[in-house]
XYZ file of C-alpha atoms in Angstrom:
686
model
C 12.994 22.018 -48.309
C 15.415 24.560 -46.779
C 14.742 28.313 -46.735
C 17.337 31.030 -46.439
C 16.788 33.560 -43.617
C 15.403 36.072 -46.176
C 13.041 33.488 -47.660
C 11.863 32.551 -44.179
C 11.176 36.201 -43.323
C 9.239 36.735 -46.580
C 7.260 33.531 -45.991
C 6.346 34.688 -42.497
C 5.267 38.098 -43.754
C 3.172 36.503 -46.500
C 1.397 34.297 -43.959
C 0.742 37.243 -41.661
C -0.585 39.628 -44.269
C -2.664 37.002 -46.066
C -4.893 36.639 -43.000
C -4.463 40.137 -41.597
C -8.046 41.200 -42.222
C -9.511 38.315 -40.226
C -7.653 38.748 -36.931
C -7.579 41.251 -34.127
C -4.397 43.169 -33.171
C -3.878 40.898 -30.125
C -4.225 37.767 -32.261
C -1.768 39.273 -34.741
C 0.746 39.879 -31.958
C 0.472 36.250 -30.849
C 0.810 35.010 -34.425
C 3.946 37.060 -35.027
C 5.386 35.649 -31.804
C 4.782 32.083 -32.979
C 6.143 32.619 -36.491
C 9.293 34.398 -35.396
C 10.065 32.023 -32.516
C 9.689 34.656 -29.763
C 7.705 34.353 -26.570
C 5.755 37.406 -25.441
C 5.907 37.740 -21.668
C 4.519 40.188 -19.172
C 7.691 40.306 -17.077
C 10.897 42.229 -17.586
C 12.684 39.447 -19.489
C 11.440 37.621 -22.580
C 12.365 33.955 -22.708
C 12.607 31.455 -25.545
C 9.873 29.264 -26.959
C 10.004 25.958 -25.079
C 8.063 22.695 -25.129
C 8.482 19.094 -24.085
C 10.514 19.314 -20.885
C 7.666 18.497 -18.509
C 7.112 14.764 -18.219
C 4.473 13.366 -18.066
C 2.883 15.835 -20.463
C 0.962 18.411 -18.389
C -2.758 19.017 -18.749
C -2.624 22.796 -19.223
C 0.171 25.309 -19.776
C -1.588 28.637 -19.318
C 1.172 31.061 -20.281
C 4.400 31.371 -22.228
C 7.615 30.130 -20.668
C 10.086 32.614 -19.213
C 13.741 32.023 -18.492
C 16.099 33.366 -15.840
C 19.437 32.456 -14.291
C 19.595 30.743 -10.908
C 22.066 31.276 -8.096
C 21.577 28.621 -5.355
C 22.587 31.219 -2.772
C 19.601 33.317 -3.833
C 16.941 30.570 -3.630
C 14.450 30.692 -0.741
C 11.832 27.930 -0.267
C 8.859 28.629 1.994
C 7.127 25.354 2.807
C 6.118 23.894 6.145
C 5.127 20.440 4.839
C 7.121 17.279 4.184
C 10.677 17.887 3.006
C 10.617 15.437 0.099
C 9.274 17.933 -2.457
C 11.815 20.704 -1.733
C 14.604 18.096 -1.693
C 13.770 17.203 -5.287
C 14.522 20.760 -6.379
C 17.493 21.090 -4.047
C 19.112 18.073 -5.712
C 18.840 19.868 -9.060
C 20.621 23.035 -7.938
C 23.163 21.431 -5.594
C 26.680 21.867 -6.891
C 25.774 24.778 -9.167
C 28.195 27.681 -8.934
C 27.017 30.706 -6.966
C 27.794 34.419 -7.336
C 25.872 34.791 -10.583
C 25.521 38.555 -10.934
C 22.410 38.600 -13.116
C 20.453 35.984 -11.131
C 17.380 37.352 -9.347
C 16.271 36.305 -5.898
C 14.128 33.189 -6.408
C 11.319 32.828 -3.875
C 9.354 29.543 -3.962
C 6.234 29.342 -1.830
C 4.588 25.916 -1.647
C 1.557 24.518 0.112
C -1.882 22.985 -0.185
C -4.562 24.920 -2.040
C -6.752 24.445 1.014
C -4.427 26.598 3.153
C -5.327 30.305 3.470
C -1.821 31.484 2.514
C -1.858 29.596 -0.783
C -5.511 30.449 -1.414
C -4.659 34.132 -1.162
C -1.859 33.752 -3.709
C -3.851 31.552 -6.107
C -7.560 32.382 -5.631
C -10.343 30.312 -7.206
C -8.021 27.398 -7.962
C -9.551 23.907 -7.907
C -7.530 20.766 -8.561
C -8.317 17.033 -8.424
C -6.318 14.532 -6.391
C -2.534 14.742 -6.918
C -2.970 17.913 -8.945
C -0.638 20.877 -8.730
C -0.411 24.403 -10.083
C 2.630 26.542 -10.802
C 2.207 30.306 -10.822
C 4.776 33.009 -11.445
C 3.443 35.892 -9.356
C 6.442 38.204 -9.774
C 9.043 38.395 -12.546
C 11.609 41.214 -12.459
C 15.387 41.356 -12.887
C 15.659 41.544 -9.104
C 13.101 38.951 -7.986
C 11.122 35.971 -9.283
C 8.326 34.610 -7.114
C 6.866 31.167 -7.810
C 3.919 29.482 -6.115
C 3.501 25.693 -6.036
C -0.050 24.823 -5.004
C -0.925 21.170 -4.468
C -4.281 19.489 -4.072
C -2.499 17.267 -1.534
C 1.029 16.327 -0.536
C 1.487 14.355 -3.774
C 0.501 17.434 -5.725
C 3.171 19.506 -3.982
C 5.760 16.785 -4.693
C 4.825 16.667 -8.375
C 4.960 20.471 -8.552
C 8.558 20.477 -7.282
C 9.351 17.621 -9.700
C 8.091 19.734 -12.602
C 10.131 22.717 -11.426
C 13.200 20.475 -11.446
C 12.398 19.317 -14.973
C 12.333 22.967 -16.060
C 15.813 23.506 -14.615
C 18.922 23.009 -16.767
C 22.560 24.013 -17.229
C 23.295 26.129 -20.309
C 26.769 27.378 -21.161
C 27.889 26.645 -17.642
C 25.059 28.610 -16.039
C 22.026 27.380 -14.122
C 18.827 28.301 -15.961
C 15.227 28.022 -14.819
C 12.125 28.088 -16.997
C 8.743 28.924 -15.519
C 5.181 29.160 -16.775
C 1.710 29.116 -15.273
C 0.594 25.464 -15.248
C -2.396 23.470 -14.046
C -1.669 19.751 -14.002
C -3.063 16.519 -12.583
C -3.108 12.800 -13.452
C -6.101 11.234 -15.186
C -5.314 7.875 -13.545
C -4.664 8.598 -9.865
C -3.382 5.157 -8.856
C -0.634 4.209 -11.281
C 0.878 1.013 -9.852
C 4.141 -0.458 -11.066
C 5.524 -3.573 -9.379
C 8.434 -5.749 -8.320
C 9.166 -8.309 -5.629
C 9.217 -6.973 -2.077
C 12.825 -8.033 -1.631
C 13.868 -5.593 -4.393
C 12.330 -2.497 -2.786
C 14.673 0.192 -1.537
C 14.484 3.897 -0.729
C 16.292 4.952 -3.895
C 13.799 3.305 -6.231
C 10.802 4.583 -4.300
C 12.169 8.128 -4.421
C 13.001 7.745 -8.106
C 9.464 6.696 -8.993
C 7.877 9.341 -6.761
C 9.965 12.053 -8.411
C 8.863 10.743 -11.811
C 5.210 10.950 -10.759
C 4.425 7.259 -10.339
C 1.769 6.965 -7.645
C 2.135 3.394 -6.404
C 4.339 0.317 -6.156
C 2.957 -3.196 -5.803
C 5.016 -5.782 -3.955
C 4.916 -9.390 -5.180
C 5.408 -12.291 -2.778
C 4.740 -15.599 -4.603
C 4.909 -18.436 -2.058
C 7.205 -16.518 0.288
C 4.374 -15.240 2.476
C 4.178 -18.743 3.997
C 7.787 -18.611 5.182
C 8.541 -16.921 8.562
C 12.183 -16.480 7.538
C 11.065 -14.469 4.526
C 9.245 -11.976 6.742
C 12.442 -11.475 8.733
C 14.407 -10.998 5.517
C 12.084 -8.311 4.110
C 11.570 -6.442 7.380
C 13.815 -3.586 6.149
C 11.654 -3.260 3.029
C 8.490 -3.259 5.138
C 9.923 -0.510 7.349
C 10.803 1.543 4.266
C 7.291 1.009 2.913
C 5.735 2.289 6.114
C 7.998 5.328 6.168
C 7.045 6.423 2.658
C 3.385 5.613 3.240
C 3.259 7.657 6.443
C 4.819 10.609 4.600
C 2.244 10.255 1.777
C 4.971 9.936 -0.837
C 3.958 6.578 -2.320
C 0.949 4.230 -2.252
C 1.683 0.545 -1.741
C -0.092 -2.588 -2.863
C 0.583 -6.099 -1.546
C 0.063 -9.122 -3.789
C -0.310 -12.474 -2.038
C -1.016 -15.625 -4.015
C -3.107 -18.192 -2.149
C -2.055 -21.153 -4.319
C 1.610 -20.293 -4.850
C 3.177 -23.113 -2.866
C 6.721 -24.413 -2.337
C 7.423 -27.656 -4.244
C 5.867 -30.668 -2.590
C 3.683 -28.628 -0.228
C -0.134 -28.790 -0.250
C -2.262 -26.005 -1.648
C -4.159 -23.666 0.666
C -7.317 -25.317 2.011
C -10.121 -22.761 2.090
C -12.255 -24.965 4.312
C -9.595 -24.762 7.029
C -10.332 -21.656 9.124
C -6.889 -21.768 10.753
C -5.196 -21.560 7.375
C -7.348 -18.562 6.498
C -6.500 -16.939 9.846
C -2.797 -17.419 9.121
C -3.238 -15.806 5.715
C -5.118 -12.880 7.273
C -2.228 -12.350 9.691
C 0.107 -11.978 6.721
C -2.249 -9.408 5.204
C -2.456 -7.622 8.558
C 1.320 -7.339 8.745
C 1.350 -5.732 5.305
C -1.392 -3.311 6.351
C 0.502 -2.406 9.534
C 3.442 -1.431 7.345
C 1.539 0.820 4.991
C -0.010 -1.400 2.326
C -3.424 0.100 1.544
C -4.234 -1.941 -1.576
C -4.346 -5.734 -1.611
C -4.315 -7.982 -4.641
C -5.209 -11.519 -3.528
C -4.491 -13.968 -6.345
C -5.925 -17.357 -7.234
C -5.706 -16.927 -11.044
C -4.066 -19.630 -13.170
C -3.398 -22.000 -10.267
C -7.093 -22.712 -9.731
C -7.842 -26.230 -11.026
C -10.114 -26.352 -14.046
C -11.975 -29.214 -15.671
C -14.235 -29.436 -18.667
C -17.208 -28.351 -16.545
C -15.582 -25.352 -14.858
C -13.235 -24.361 -12.044
C -12.668 -26.766 -9.172
C -11.230 -26.896 -5.654
C -8.197 -28.872 -4.567
C -9.466 -30.768 -1.514
C -12.450 -32.962 -0.707
C -13.117 -30.832 2.396
C -13.433 -27.706 0.259
C -15.749 -29.454 -2.154
C -17.974 -30.481 0.739
C -18.092 -26.983 2.254
C -18.529 -24.846 -0.865
C -20.898 -25.162 -3.781
C -18.233 -23.903 -6.204
C -14.714 -22.528 -6.473
C -16.196 -19.077 -7.026
C -18.039 -19.263 -3.712
C -14.877 -20.451 -1.904
C -12.778 -17.565 -3.275
C -15.531 -15.083 -2.452
C -15.676 -16.491 1.080
C -11.935 -15.964 1.508
C -12.316 -12.310 0.492
C -15.198 -11.918 2.956
C -13.104 -13.311 5.797
C -10.228 -10.948 4.966
C -12.589 -7.989 4.652
C -14.407 -8.693 7.930
C -11.113 -9.105 9.798
C -9.158 -6.126 8.431
C -11.570 -3.419 7.316
C -12.599 -2.333 10.855
C -8.951 -2.133 11.881
C -7.694 -0.521 8.656
C -10.600 1.477 7.184
C -8.451 2.864 4.351
C -7.538 -0.488 2.823
C -8.863 -1.587 -0.579
C -9.226 -5.292 -1.283
C -9.283 -6.907 -4.715
C -8.870 -10.376 -6.170
C -7.210 -11.768 -9.267
C -9.767 -14.540 -9.488
C -9.515 -17.655 -11.634
C -11.054 -16.271 -14.863
C -9.383 -12.857 -14.802
C -9.027 -12.658 -18.594
C -11.675 -12.751 -21.293
C -9.631 -15.565 -22.830
C -10.529 -17.752 -19.852
C -14.025 -18.396 -21.115
C -16.107 -15.584 -19.660
C -19.394 -15.859 -21.497
C -19.642 -19.628 -21.091
C -22.075 -20.920 -18.428
C -19.543 -22.741 -16.231
C -17.132 -19.784 -16.068
C -19.910 -17.239 -15.623
C -21.167 -19.291 -12.680
C -17.776 -18.926 -11.003
C -17.997 -15.127 -11.401
C -21.569 -14.806 -10.146
C -20.928 -17.146 -7.192
C -17.883 -15.070 -6.268
C -19.841 -11.824 -6.596
C -22.653 -13.060 -4.341
C -20.229 -14.136 -1.596
C -17.523 -11.462 -1.534
C -18.442 -8.073 0.034
C -19.450 -5.448 -2.510
C -16.434 -3.307 -1.589
C -14.021 -6.006 -2.828
C -12.914 -5.286 -6.394
C -12.345 -7.692 -9.256
C -9.063 -7.478 -11.173
C -9.266 -8.121 -14.895
C -7.096 -8.021 -17.985
C -8.031 -7.833 -21.614
C -7.192 -6.136 -24.869
C -7.986 -6.468 -28.535
C -5.396 -8.790 -30.134
C -4.268 -8.862 -33.727
C -2.393 -6.385 -35.925
C -1.927 -2.841 -34.727
C -1.581 -1.576 -31.173
C -3.305 -3.181 -28.176
C -6.621 -1.535 -27.336
C -8.859 -2.090 -24.325
C -12.504 -1.689 -25.345
C -15.449 -0.857 -23.105
C -17.317 -3.860 -24.509
C -14.625 -6.106 -23.036
C -15.028 -4.549 -19.621
C -18.807 -4.885 -19.816
C -18.544 -8.616 -20.505
C -17.059 -8.969 -17.034
C -18.849 -6.273 -15.044
C -22.324 -7.438 -16.096
C -21.656 -10.527 -13.932
C -20.248 -8.677 -10.923
C -23.277 -6.882 -9.526
C -22.086 -4.029 -7.301
C -18.404 -4.949 -7.454
C -15.954 -2.578 -9.111
C -13.129 -3.823 -11.319
C -9.722 -2.489 -12.247
C -7.172 -3.522 -14.842
C -4.146 -5.768 -14.516
C -2.213 -4.787 -17.646
C 0.406 -6.941 -19.326
C -0.572 -6.063 -22.900
C 2.819 -4.677 -23.931
C 4.757 -7.930 -23.695
C 6.858 -7.027 -20.690
C 9.377 -9.813 -21.228
C 10.422 -8.345 -24.578
C 13.546 -6.174 -24.499
C 12.991 -2.455 -25.134
C 9.240 -2.628 -24.627
C 7.312 0.587 -25.272
C 3.860 1.520 -23.944
C 1.550 1.354 -26.946
C -1.785 0.330 -25.440
C -4.841 2.600 -25.581
C -7.697 2.548 -23.087
C -11.238 3.484 -24.010
C -12.324 7.039 -23.015
C -13.598 7.205 -19.452
C -12.027 3.904 -18.410
C -10.239 5.654 -15.547
C -13.644 6.368 -13.976
C -14.881 2.809 -14.523
C -11.683 1.448 -12.940
C -11.645 3.958 -10.060
C -8.397 5.435 -11.362
C -6.486 2.195 -10.650
C -4.156 0.588 -13.181
C -1.735 -2.174 -12.175
C 1.179 -2.673 -14.600
C 2.925 -6.026 -14.493
C 6.729 -6.162 -14.529
C 9.860 -5.840 -12.429
C 10.747 -2.205 -12.034
C 13.429 -2.095 -9.353
C 16.533 -3.213 -11.172
C 16.353 -6.898 -12.054
C 15.057 -6.109 -15.559
C 16.276 -2.529 -16.138
C 14.425 -1.998 -19.422
C 11.178 -2.297 -17.499
C 12.128 0.740 -15.441
C 12.006 2.621 -18.755
C 8.698 0.940 -19.565
C 7.087 1.940 -16.273
C 8.097 5.597 -16.602
C 6.902 5.540 -20.211
C 3.555 3.950 -19.224
C 3.019 6.523 -16.467
C 3.156 9.254 -19.113
C 0.150 7.664 -20.817
C -1.786 7.136 -17.594
C -1.139 10.734 -16.538
C -2.466 12.318 -19.725
C -3.730 9.803 -22.330
C -4.989 12.463 -24.750
C -1.532 14.034 -25.103
C 0.438 10.788 -25.261
C 3.005 10.399 -28.038
C 4.520 6.924 -27.884
C 7.803 7.657 -29.677
C 8.573 10.930 -27.899
C 7.535 9.497 -24.531
C 9.706 6.415 -24.915
C 12.724 8.515 -25.857
C 12.213 10.744 -22.837
C 11.932 7.713 -20.567
C 15.209 6.390 -21.993
C 16.839 9.747 -21.274
C 15.582 9.770 -17.672
C 16.815 6.256 -16.910
C 19.966 5.939 -19.052
C 20.897 9.450 -20.197
C 20.747 11.351 -23.490
C 23.504 9.259 -25.050
C 21.279 6.183 -24.956
C 18.302 7.584 -26.854
C 19.485 7.366 -30.478
C 21.310 3.999 -30.350
C 18.545 2.334 -28.333
C 15.812 3.567 -30.671
C 17.822 2.402 -33.661
C 18.392 -0.992 -32.062
C 14.734 -1.294 -31.123
C 13.654 -0.685 -34.729
C 16.133 -3.256 -36.015
C 14.911 -5.806 -33.452
C 11.269 -5.256 -34.388
C 11.975 -5.431 -38.120
C 13.881 -8.697 -37.783
C 11.338 -10.141 -35.360
C 8.492 -9.395 -37.762
C 10.211 -11.566 -40.370
C 10.502 -14.307 -37.745
C 6.851 -14.031 -36.783
C 5.807 -14.308 -40.421
C 8.228 -17.228 -40.889
C 9.857 -15.447 -43.845
C 13.323 -16.958 -43.697
C 14.187 -15.712 -47.178
C 13.752 -12.083 -46.090
C 15.466 -12.115 -42.751
C 19.140 -12.065 -43.814
C 19.176 -8.331 -44.604
C 17.298 -7.572 -41.399
C 19.897 -9.479 -39.387
C 22.664 -7.393 -40.967
C 20.842 -4.212 -39.920
C 20.325 -5.673 -36.457
C 23.988 -6.567 -35.978
C 25.044 -3.084 -37.089
C 22.561 -1.462 -34.688
C 23.691 -3.704 -31.834
C 27.326 -2.821 -32.569
C 26.494 0.898 -32.399
C 24.557 0.336 -29.185
C 27.543 -1.340 -27.527
C 29.854 1.428 -28.744
C 27.539 4.066 -27.256
C 27.391 2.120 -24.007
C 31.186 1.874 -23.779
C 31.672 5.554 -24.654
C 29.077 6.917 -22.229
C 29.802 4.667 -19.283
C 26.047 4.458 -18.655
C 24.735 1.246 -17.106
C 22.936 0.141 -20.263
C 22.092 -3.540 -19.738
C 22.675 -5.685 -22.792
C 22.230 -9.291 -21.628
C 18.573 -9.481 -22.658
C 19.337 -7.690 -25.889
C 22.191 -10.024 -26.759
C 19.921 -13.008 -26.126
C 17.277 -11.537 -28.426
C 19.796 -10.750 -31.165
C 21.358 -14.213 -30.984
C 17.940 -15.851 -31.061
C 16.997 -14.031 -34.259
C 20.354 -14.894 -35.837
C 19.831 -18.560 -34.962
C 16.376 -18.444 -36.528
C 17.798 -16.953 -39.736
C 20.522 -19.609 -39.952
C 18.397 -22.626 -39.027
C 17.351 -24.912 -41.855
C 14.470 -27.125 -40.719
C 14.517 -30.742 -41.829
C 11.744 -31.922 -44.085
C 9.778 -35.172 -44.066
C 6.991 -36.431 -46.284
C 3.773 -37.257 -44.454
C 1.435 -39.834 -45.999
C -2.317 -40.080 -45.424
C -3.599 -42.653 -42.932
C -4.577 -46.011 -44.382
C -7.039 -46.821 -41.597
C -9.134 -45.061 -38.967
C -7.160 -44.016 -35.883
C -8.575 -44.047 -32.359
C -6.978 -41.554 -29.967
C -6.733 -43.802 -26.916
C -3.020 -43.991 -26.109
C -2.655 -47.462 -27.674
C -0.364 -47.630 -30.705
C -2.221 -50.216 -32.721
C 0.080 -51.254 -35.576
C -2.795 -51.771 -38.016
C -4.178 -48.311 -37.333
C -0.781 -46.628 -37.728
C 0.470 -48.597 -40.714
C 1.701 -46.253 -43.420
C 2.493 -43.407 -41.016
C 5.789 -41.583 -41.433
C 8.293 -42.372 -38.683
C 11.273 -40.404 -37.361
C 13.338 -40.225 -34.184
C 13.796 -37.402 -31.671
C 16.452 -36.793 -29.041
C 15.676 -34.850 -25.864
C 16.542 -31.169 -25.662
C 20.008 -31.950 -24.273
C 20.772 -34.221 -27.233
C 22.101 -36.887 -24.846
C 19.720 -39.831 -24.946
C 22.181 -42.695 -24.519
C 20.689 -44.246 -27.613
C 17.129 -44.090 -26.288
C 15.358 -41.916 -28.785
C 11.691 -41.044 -28.960
C 9.938 -42.606 -31.940
C 7.425 -40.283 -33.562
C 4.757 -41.354 -36.020
C 2.773 -38.826 -38.012
C -0.069 -39.174 -40.491
C -3.245 -37.346 -41.417
C -6.759 -37.790 -42.717
C -8.127 -35.461 -45.394
C -10.400 -32.732 -43.984
C -9.986 -34.225 -40.523
C -6.748 -33.806 -38.572
C -3.069 -34.601 -38.294
C -2.256 -37.469 -35.921
C 0.984 -37.844 -33.955
C 2.061 -40.726 -31.743
C 5.105 -40.852 -29.462
C 6.880 -43.907 -28.076
C 9.085 -42.863 -25.162
C 11.568 -45.344 -23.646
C 11.830 -44.601 -19.931
C 12.929 -46.206 -16.703
C 11.936 -43.211 -14.565
C 9.149 -43.516 -12.024
C 8.528 -39.844 -11.390
C 5.225 -39.132 -9.671
C 3.609 -36.338 -11.652
C 0.601 -34.705 -9.966
C -2.571 -33.773 -11.786
C -2.399 -30.160 -12.921
C -5.011 -27.697 -14.183
C -5.122 -27.396 -17.947
C -2.606 -24.819 -19.248
C -0.352 -25.155 -16.201
C 3.407 -25.167 -17.055
C 3.289 -28.825 -18.123
C 6.392 -28.285 -20.265
C 8.492 -28.147 -17.077
C 7.487 -31.653 -15.970
C 9.721 -34.736 -16.360
C 9.288 -36.464 -19.731
C 7.026 -33.707 -21.039
C 6.655 -33.396 -24.783
C 6.328 -30.055 -26.561
C 5.132 -29.508 -30.098
C 5.406 -26.254 -32.050
C 3.315 -26.119 -35.230
C 3.792 -23.250 -37.658
C 2.637 -22.742 -41.215
C 5.057 -21.962 -44.016
C 5.381 -18.374 -45.167
C 3.387 -18.963 -48.358
C 0.416 -20.453 -46.523
C -2.693 -18.265 -46.582
C -5.033 -19.165 -43.691
C -8.316 -18.259 -45.373
C -9.433 -14.688 -44.833
C -7.961 -14.402 -41.344
C -4.499 -12.924 -41.891
C -4.036 -12.329 -38.158
C -2.712 -15.862 -37.772
C -0.017 -15.494 -40.401
C 3.266 -16.398 -38.739
C 1.682 -17.536 -35.492
C 2.217 -21.035 -34.186
C 0.505 -23.578 -31.992
C 2.355 -24.577 -28.823
C 1.238 -27.909 -27.351
C 2.629 -29.779 -24.348
C 1.611 -32.919 -22.495
C 3.106 -35.528 -20.161
C 2.507 -39.174 -19.347
C 0.205 -38.214 -16.445
C -2.239 -36.706 -18.928
C -1.581 -33.042 -18.061
C -2.005 -30.762 -21.080
C -1.085 -27.253 -22.177
C -1.874 -25.387 -25.379
C -1.651 -21.838 -26.671
C -1.685 -19.773 -29.815
C 1.564 -17.836 -29.856
C 3.362 -15.389 -32.099
């Protein structure tokens, strides 16, 4: 509905007078200001109503916003601390034309709330870690005085970052908005990540300015290689510089079992190997890493009776894999904590997810053995969320399933719930209230945020908005703002349109509804065309390789017509023993498969398939091969599908199949893989 100006005025008057008897004169004044779009201010100039510029969303805006023009020649910053905060604002006003007649003198005084000078200007102010306050203490046509008070150096930095966000160019003039604000992050340690080799000063400054608290560096197997340490020395020096200036917190992730091909796994019974690993951790600590994430995770061998160790020597020394991993953390703690009292150690242990069997005796024993051996100060890293339809949600009950086994150990979350490998991912997870206290304010977000997957830079900024102020988080608005920060305003509309088209088409794929997907693909191609046009017109570095792959994959799905075969029931009992007894398999349907390259030189794989009512489907594979590849034993659910002569099976129901009362599995598929060495992999996927 559209009102004319007169209708709008009458509607406003009706609303005011209909509740006039129930409000005080001051409340009436405020109501009139809201309805007419004005902002009542105590200074000499009234500004315009303004919301949404500060990102992440602030905790408290205590006053109306006021606007004034800015002349860089009339800006004075009084701050004796680190220069990074003032530089953020200086970058905003650099290049702006001077000699603006109606611009007042702008005086910015910044400092810690603990300092007497700031305390005098902002009495009785208390802020938590990384908090900041903005105060406008003078507002006249001749002079505007602003105070930035930080709980610590980070708080001062974030205060200057907010001031920059409130700066803009309007009609060729520099304009500043200001209000009284108290702000602080709910989650104090908001870690994004990438490989150490991708770190540089520009990305660290970018994330600091956008109020990300920490960056985690990933190493994989490289920590074993002396040449790698020489290669990343510049990154280590940069890390130390920003740590020493208290601009960014750094975490180092070292994986004990990530090993170059053909090399043995780390032997935890070998004290020299542990000493070498500790030296790598020490080098990270010397260069400013204060958080350590030591990983064993999916590379820990696992049998039917629980987690295992790789070597006979380890099995002789330790009662369990949990005890061995706890012992490693104790050795690291005893060696480094006296030398670096500010470091925080944590482990991504073997069963880090609830899906790994926590709650079963053999897995619980690993956890309790680890907890008894590792020092209490060493934290446990966990991941978990509620799957199924709707948005991911981390519940307190999930956390309790782990922490009840940990004794005095704390735990913090390793979050990959948003599907980071999906193009245009948006933060849509919710954490239970108070989780930031249970996790000591630490959240580690998996991804690559320093350029190799540019959409994840958007994701990390978007996720930080949630971690800063979960109660005020709006997923759509936050994602659009993150797009604007990383790629510019021109990207927001076409990217959002493309994202919707991708999700709509992908939902049809997930539900295996081939008959419905054609129209969605048309919408997707149109959205992708508009995206590319916007990219070409704006000149912004909008990456499209991942997007093109996703679009082409959905188009291929829509066009693919699967072949059909008729499967007959088994005539005899079948024993699953690897022997293809002809009597047992008589009557089974047979067909031939080529390898994924399609070039088999006439040597196809013969597949037989049959089933027994109310029992199971049976598949047998005859693989002609002259290869003698030695395939090592691997823990269950290792990447078996990468091995020579591995077989993969994808099983998906048809779109009209109704799996009982559990609709969550509609459209999902089973992914199975195995090789001739007996290694196996399986997952439910969607």
